[in-house]
Short mmCIF file of C-alpha atoms in Angstrom, two decimals:
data_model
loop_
_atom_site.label_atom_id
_atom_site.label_comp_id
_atom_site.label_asym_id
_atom_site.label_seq_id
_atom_site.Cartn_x
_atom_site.Cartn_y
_atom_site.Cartn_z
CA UNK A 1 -38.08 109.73 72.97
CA UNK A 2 -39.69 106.32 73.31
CA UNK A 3 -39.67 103.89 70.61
CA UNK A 4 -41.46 100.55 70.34
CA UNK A 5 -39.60 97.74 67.57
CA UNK A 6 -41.73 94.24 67.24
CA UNK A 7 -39.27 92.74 69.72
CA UNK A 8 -37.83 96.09 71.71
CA UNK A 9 -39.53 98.69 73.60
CA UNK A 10 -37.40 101.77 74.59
CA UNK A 11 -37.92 104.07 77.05
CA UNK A 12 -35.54 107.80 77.42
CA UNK A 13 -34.99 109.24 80.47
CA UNK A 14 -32.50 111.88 82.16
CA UNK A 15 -29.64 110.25 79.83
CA UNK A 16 -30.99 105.97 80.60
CA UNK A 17 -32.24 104.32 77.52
CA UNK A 18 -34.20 101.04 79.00
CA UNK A 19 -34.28 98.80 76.28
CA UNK A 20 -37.31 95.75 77.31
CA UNK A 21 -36.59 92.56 75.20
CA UNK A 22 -39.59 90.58 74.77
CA UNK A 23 -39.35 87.71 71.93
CA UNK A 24 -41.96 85.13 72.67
CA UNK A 25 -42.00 82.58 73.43
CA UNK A 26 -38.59 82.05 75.69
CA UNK A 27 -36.59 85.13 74.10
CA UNK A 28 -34.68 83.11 72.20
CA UNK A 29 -31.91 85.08 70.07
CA UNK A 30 -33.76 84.65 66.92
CA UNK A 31 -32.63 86.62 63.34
CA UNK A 32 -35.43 89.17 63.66
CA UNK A 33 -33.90 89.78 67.60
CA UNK A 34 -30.54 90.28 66.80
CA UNK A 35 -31.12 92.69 63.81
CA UNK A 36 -33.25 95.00 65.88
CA UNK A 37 -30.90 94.72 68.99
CA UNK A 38 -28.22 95.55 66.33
CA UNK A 39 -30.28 98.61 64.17
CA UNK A 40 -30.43 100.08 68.00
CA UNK A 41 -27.08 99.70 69.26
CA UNK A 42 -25.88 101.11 66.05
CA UNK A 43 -28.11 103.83 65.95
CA UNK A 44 -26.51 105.18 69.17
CA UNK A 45 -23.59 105.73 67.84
CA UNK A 46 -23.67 109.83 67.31
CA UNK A 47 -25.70 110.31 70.10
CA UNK A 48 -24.51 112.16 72.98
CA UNK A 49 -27.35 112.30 75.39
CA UNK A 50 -27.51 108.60 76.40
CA UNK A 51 -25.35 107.67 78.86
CA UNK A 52 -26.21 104.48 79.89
CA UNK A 53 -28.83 101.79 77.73
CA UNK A 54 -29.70 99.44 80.35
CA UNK A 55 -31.26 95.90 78.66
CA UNK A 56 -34.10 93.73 80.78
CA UNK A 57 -36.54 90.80 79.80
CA UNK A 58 -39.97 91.40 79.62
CA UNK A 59 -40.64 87.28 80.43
CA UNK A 60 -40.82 86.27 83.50
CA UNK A 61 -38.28 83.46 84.08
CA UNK A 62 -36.10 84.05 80.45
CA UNK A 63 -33.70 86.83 80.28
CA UNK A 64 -32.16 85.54 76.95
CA UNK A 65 -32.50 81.93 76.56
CA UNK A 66 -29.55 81.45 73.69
CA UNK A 67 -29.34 81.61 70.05
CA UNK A 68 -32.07 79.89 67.89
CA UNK A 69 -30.95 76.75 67.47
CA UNK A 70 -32.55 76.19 63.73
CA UNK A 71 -29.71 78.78 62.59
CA UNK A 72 -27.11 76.53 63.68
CA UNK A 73 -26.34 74.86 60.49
CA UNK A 74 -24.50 74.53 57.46
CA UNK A 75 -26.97 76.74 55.29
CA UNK A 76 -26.23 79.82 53.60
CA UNK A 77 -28.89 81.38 56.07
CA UNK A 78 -27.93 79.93 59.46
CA UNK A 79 -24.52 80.77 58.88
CA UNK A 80 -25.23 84.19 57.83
CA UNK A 81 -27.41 84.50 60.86
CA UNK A 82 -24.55 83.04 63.19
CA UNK A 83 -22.12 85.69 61.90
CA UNK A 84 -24.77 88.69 62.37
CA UNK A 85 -25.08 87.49 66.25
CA UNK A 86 -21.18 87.62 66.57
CA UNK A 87 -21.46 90.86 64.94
CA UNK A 88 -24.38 91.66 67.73
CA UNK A 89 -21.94 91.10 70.06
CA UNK A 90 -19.23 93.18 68.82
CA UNK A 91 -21.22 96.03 68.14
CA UNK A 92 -22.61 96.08 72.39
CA UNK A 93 -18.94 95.92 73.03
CA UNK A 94 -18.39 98.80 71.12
CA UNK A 95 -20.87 100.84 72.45
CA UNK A 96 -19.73 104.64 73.49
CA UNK A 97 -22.73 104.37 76.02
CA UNK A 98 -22.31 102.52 79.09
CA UNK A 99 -24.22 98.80 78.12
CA UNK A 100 -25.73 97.30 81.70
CA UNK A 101 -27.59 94.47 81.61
CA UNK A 102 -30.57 93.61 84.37
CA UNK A 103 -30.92 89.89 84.64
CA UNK A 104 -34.07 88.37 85.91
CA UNK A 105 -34.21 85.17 84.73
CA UNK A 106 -31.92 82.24 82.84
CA UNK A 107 -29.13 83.55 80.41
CA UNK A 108 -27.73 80.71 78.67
CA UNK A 109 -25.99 80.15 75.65
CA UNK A 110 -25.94 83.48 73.34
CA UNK A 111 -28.35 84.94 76.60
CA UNK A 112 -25.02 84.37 78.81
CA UNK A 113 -22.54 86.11 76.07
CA UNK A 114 -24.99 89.30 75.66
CA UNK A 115 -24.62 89.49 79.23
CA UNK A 116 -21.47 89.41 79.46
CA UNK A 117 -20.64 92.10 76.19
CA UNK A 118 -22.23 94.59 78.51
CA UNK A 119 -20.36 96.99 80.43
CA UNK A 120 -22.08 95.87 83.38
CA UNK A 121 -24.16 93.18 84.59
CA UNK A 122 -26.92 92.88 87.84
CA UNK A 123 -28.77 89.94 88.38
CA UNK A 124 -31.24 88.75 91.24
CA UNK A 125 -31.33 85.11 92.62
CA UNK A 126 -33.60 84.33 89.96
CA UNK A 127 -30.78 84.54 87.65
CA UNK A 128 -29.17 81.29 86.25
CA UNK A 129 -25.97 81.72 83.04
CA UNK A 130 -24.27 79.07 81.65
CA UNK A 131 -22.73 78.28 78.44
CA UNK A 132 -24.00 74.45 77.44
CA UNK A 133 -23.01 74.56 73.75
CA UNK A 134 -21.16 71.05 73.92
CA UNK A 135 -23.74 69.22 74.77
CA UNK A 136 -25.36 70.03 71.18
CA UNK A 137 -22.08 69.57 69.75
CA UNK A 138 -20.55 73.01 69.05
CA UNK A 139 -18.48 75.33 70.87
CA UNK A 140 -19.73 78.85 72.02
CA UNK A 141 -20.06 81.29 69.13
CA UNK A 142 -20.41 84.77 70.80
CA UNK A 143 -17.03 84.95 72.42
CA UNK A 144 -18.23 83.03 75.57
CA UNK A 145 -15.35 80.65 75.82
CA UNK A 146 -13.10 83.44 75.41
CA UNK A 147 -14.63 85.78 78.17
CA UNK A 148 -14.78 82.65 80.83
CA UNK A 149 -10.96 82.38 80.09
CA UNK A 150 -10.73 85.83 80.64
CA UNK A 151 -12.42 85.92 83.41
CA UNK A 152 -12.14 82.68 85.44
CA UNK A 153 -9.11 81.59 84.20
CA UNK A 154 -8.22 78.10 82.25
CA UNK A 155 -8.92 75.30 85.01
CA UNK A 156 -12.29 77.28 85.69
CA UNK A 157 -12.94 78.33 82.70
CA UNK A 158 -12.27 74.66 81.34
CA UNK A 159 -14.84 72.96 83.62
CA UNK A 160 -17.45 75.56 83.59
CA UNK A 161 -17.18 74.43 79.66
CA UNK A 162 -17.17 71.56 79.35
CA UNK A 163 -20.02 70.84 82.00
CA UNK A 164 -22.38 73.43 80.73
CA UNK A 165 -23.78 73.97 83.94
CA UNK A 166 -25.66 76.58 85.56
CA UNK A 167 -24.33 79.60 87.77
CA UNK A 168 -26.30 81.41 90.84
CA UNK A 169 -26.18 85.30 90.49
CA UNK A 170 -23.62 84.87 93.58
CA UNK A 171 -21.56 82.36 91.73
CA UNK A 172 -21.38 84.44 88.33
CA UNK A 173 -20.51 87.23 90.74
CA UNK A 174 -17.78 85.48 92.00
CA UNK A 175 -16.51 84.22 89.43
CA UNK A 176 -16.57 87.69 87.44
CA UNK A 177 -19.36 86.28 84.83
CA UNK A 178 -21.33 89.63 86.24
CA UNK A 179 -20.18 92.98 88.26
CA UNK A 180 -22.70 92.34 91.20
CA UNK A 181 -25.34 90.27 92.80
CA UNK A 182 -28.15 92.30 93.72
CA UNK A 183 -31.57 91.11 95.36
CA UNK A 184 -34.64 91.63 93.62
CA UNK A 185 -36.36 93.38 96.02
CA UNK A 186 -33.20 96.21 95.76
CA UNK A 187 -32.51 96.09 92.55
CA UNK A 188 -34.98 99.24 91.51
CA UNK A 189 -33.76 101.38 94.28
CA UNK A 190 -30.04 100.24 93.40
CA UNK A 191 -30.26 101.11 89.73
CA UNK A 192 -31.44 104.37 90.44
CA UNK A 193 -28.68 105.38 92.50
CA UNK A 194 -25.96 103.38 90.60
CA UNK A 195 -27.17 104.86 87.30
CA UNK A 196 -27.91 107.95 87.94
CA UNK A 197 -24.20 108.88 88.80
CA UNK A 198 -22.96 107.67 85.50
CA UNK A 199 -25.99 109.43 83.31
CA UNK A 200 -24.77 112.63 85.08
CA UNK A 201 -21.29 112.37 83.24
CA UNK A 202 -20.53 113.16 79.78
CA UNK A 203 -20.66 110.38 77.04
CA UNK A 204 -16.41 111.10 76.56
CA UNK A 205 -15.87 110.50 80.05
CA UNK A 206 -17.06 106.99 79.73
CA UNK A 207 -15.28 106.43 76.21
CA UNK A 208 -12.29 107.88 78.01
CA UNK A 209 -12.33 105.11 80.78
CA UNK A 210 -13.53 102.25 78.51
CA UNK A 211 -10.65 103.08 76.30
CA UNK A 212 -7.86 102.82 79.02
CA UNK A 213 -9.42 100.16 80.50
CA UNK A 214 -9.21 98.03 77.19
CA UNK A 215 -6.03 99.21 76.74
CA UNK A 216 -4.15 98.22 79.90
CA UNK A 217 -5.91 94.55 79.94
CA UNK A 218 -4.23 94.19 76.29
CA UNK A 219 -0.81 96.40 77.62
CA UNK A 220 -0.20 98.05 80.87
CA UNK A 221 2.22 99.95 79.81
CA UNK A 222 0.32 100.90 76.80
CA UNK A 223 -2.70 101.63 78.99
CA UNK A 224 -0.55 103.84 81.47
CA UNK A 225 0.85 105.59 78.51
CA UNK A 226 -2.89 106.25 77.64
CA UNK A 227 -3.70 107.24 80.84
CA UNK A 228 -1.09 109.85 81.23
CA UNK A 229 -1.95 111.55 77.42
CA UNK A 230 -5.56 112.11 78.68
CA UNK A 231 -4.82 113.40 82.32
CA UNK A 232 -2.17 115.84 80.72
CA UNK A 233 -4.87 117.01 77.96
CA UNK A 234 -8.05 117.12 80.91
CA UNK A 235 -5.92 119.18 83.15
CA UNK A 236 -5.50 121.62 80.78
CA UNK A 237 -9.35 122.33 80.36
CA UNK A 238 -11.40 125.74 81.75
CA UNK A 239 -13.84 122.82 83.21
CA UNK A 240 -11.14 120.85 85.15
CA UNK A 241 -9.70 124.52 86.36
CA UNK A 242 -13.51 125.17 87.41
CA UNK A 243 -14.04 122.53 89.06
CA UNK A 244 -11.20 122.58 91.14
CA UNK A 245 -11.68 126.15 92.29
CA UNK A 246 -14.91 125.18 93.30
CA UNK A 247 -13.99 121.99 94.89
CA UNK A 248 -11.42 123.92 96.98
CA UNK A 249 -13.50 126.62 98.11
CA UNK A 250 -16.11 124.05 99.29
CA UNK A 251 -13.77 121.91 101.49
CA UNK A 252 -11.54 120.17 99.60
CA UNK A 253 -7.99 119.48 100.89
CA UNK A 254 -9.51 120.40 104.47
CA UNK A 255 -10.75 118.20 107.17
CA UNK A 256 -14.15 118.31 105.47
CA UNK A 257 -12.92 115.66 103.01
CA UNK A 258 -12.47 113.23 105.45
CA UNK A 259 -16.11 112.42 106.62
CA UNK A 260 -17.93 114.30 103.60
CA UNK A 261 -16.25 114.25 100.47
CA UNK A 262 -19.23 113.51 98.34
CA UNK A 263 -21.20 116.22 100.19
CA UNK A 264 -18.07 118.87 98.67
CA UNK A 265 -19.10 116.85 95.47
CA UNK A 266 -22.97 118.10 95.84
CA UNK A 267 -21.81 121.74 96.80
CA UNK A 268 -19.13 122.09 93.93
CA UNK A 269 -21.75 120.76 91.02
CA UNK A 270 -24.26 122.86 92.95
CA UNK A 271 -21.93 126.02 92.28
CA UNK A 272 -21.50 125.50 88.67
CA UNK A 273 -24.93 124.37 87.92
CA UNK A 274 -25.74 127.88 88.77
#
């Protein structure tokens, strides 16, 4: 099913919603944006056939720019809006689909903080993210401080702040802003492959991981504990006892594993597929 919104166009395919943002001029995070990105996100939240929603620009050289800046005021209305974008924010976290986003372009501001909500993020050297809030005298508002702290740590994070300047793709990589730097050129043929793996799983195997992930970076031992309940309740399913019979009588615990343990993957799926 494809459906077009005044500022989203999404496409369906094989379990890959592509959701094209195009809010002209610069895609800033405008009101009518973030309601639309949220009546979307939302909406996915009974379905079972998407897998993966994968987010691009349509502009050429703005991913998201940042959060209108005529919200960001002391009226009823800009501080309504300022909540709803936090909310945005919250609600891509939440997602039981796995949320990727494709940069192409500058993500600054509220661009950078959608970015990093998402699951996962690939970007191309025409890729710039920052979070410059200071420099119009506020702090960030979509959890951006808190995800640099996270994920840099406080001397990093504190300097990336309080400069406000620009990443690379290869810098945000490295300093876990986004999962991977990825030239343009590859990026088509590296989505399909990367992708298409995780559309081919079921929507509770990737709430099952984003749950004990989340849980062991609040509590390890709460996240092993996690881990344990759901291995003990998998292996005591007619799939897992399939697959496994399968997987064994197509090589596995042989010497086949060694040099061609994802072609005993092919063969197995092949076998049950049937």
């Amino acid at each position: 099913m494809n459906t077009t919104m005044t500022a989203l166009s999404i496409t369906n395919h094989m379990g890959v919603a592509t959701v094209e943002i195009n809010n002209p001029p610069v895609n800033v995070l405008t009101i009518n944006l973030i309601n639309e990105i949220n009546e979307y996100v939302l909406s996915l939240k009974d379905d079972r056939e998407t897998k993966v929603v994968v987010f691009k620009s349509m502009h050429e050289s703005f991913f998201l720019a940042h959060l209108d800046l005529n919200v960001i005021n002391g009226s009823q209305g800009g501080q309504a809006a300022s909540i709803e974008f936090n909310h945005m924010i919250a609600n891509i976290k939440a997602m039981k689909q796995v949320s990727v986003a494709v940069v192409d372009g500058v993500a600054r501001g509220g661009g950078n903080e959608f970015v990093m909500a998402c699951d996962l993020a690939y970007a191309t050297e025409n890729a710039a993210f920052a979070q410059p809030e200071i420099h119009v005298n506020i702090p960030t508002g979509g959890q951006g401080a808190v995800q640099f702290a996270r994920r840099m740590g406080k001397n990093k994070a504190l300097q990336a702040l309080l400069l406000g300047n620009d990443f690379t793709a290869q810098q945000a990589e490295s300093l876990n802003i986004i999962t991977q730097f990825v030239p343009k050129a590859e990026m088509d043929e590296f989505l399909t492959v990367t992708l298409g793996v995780i559309s081919r799983l079921e929507v509770r195997d990737i709430v099952m991981y984003k749950e004990i992930i989340s849980t062991s970076i609040k509590d390890e031992e709460a996240g092993a504990e996690l881990e344990l309940r759901y291995f003990l309740e998998r292996a005591k399913e007619q799939k897992t006892e399939a697959i496994i019979a399968a997987f064994l009588k197509h090589g596995g615990q042989t010497e086949r594993e060694a040099k061609d343990i994802q072609g005993i993957f092919v063969d197995t799926a092949a076998e049950l597929t049937q």
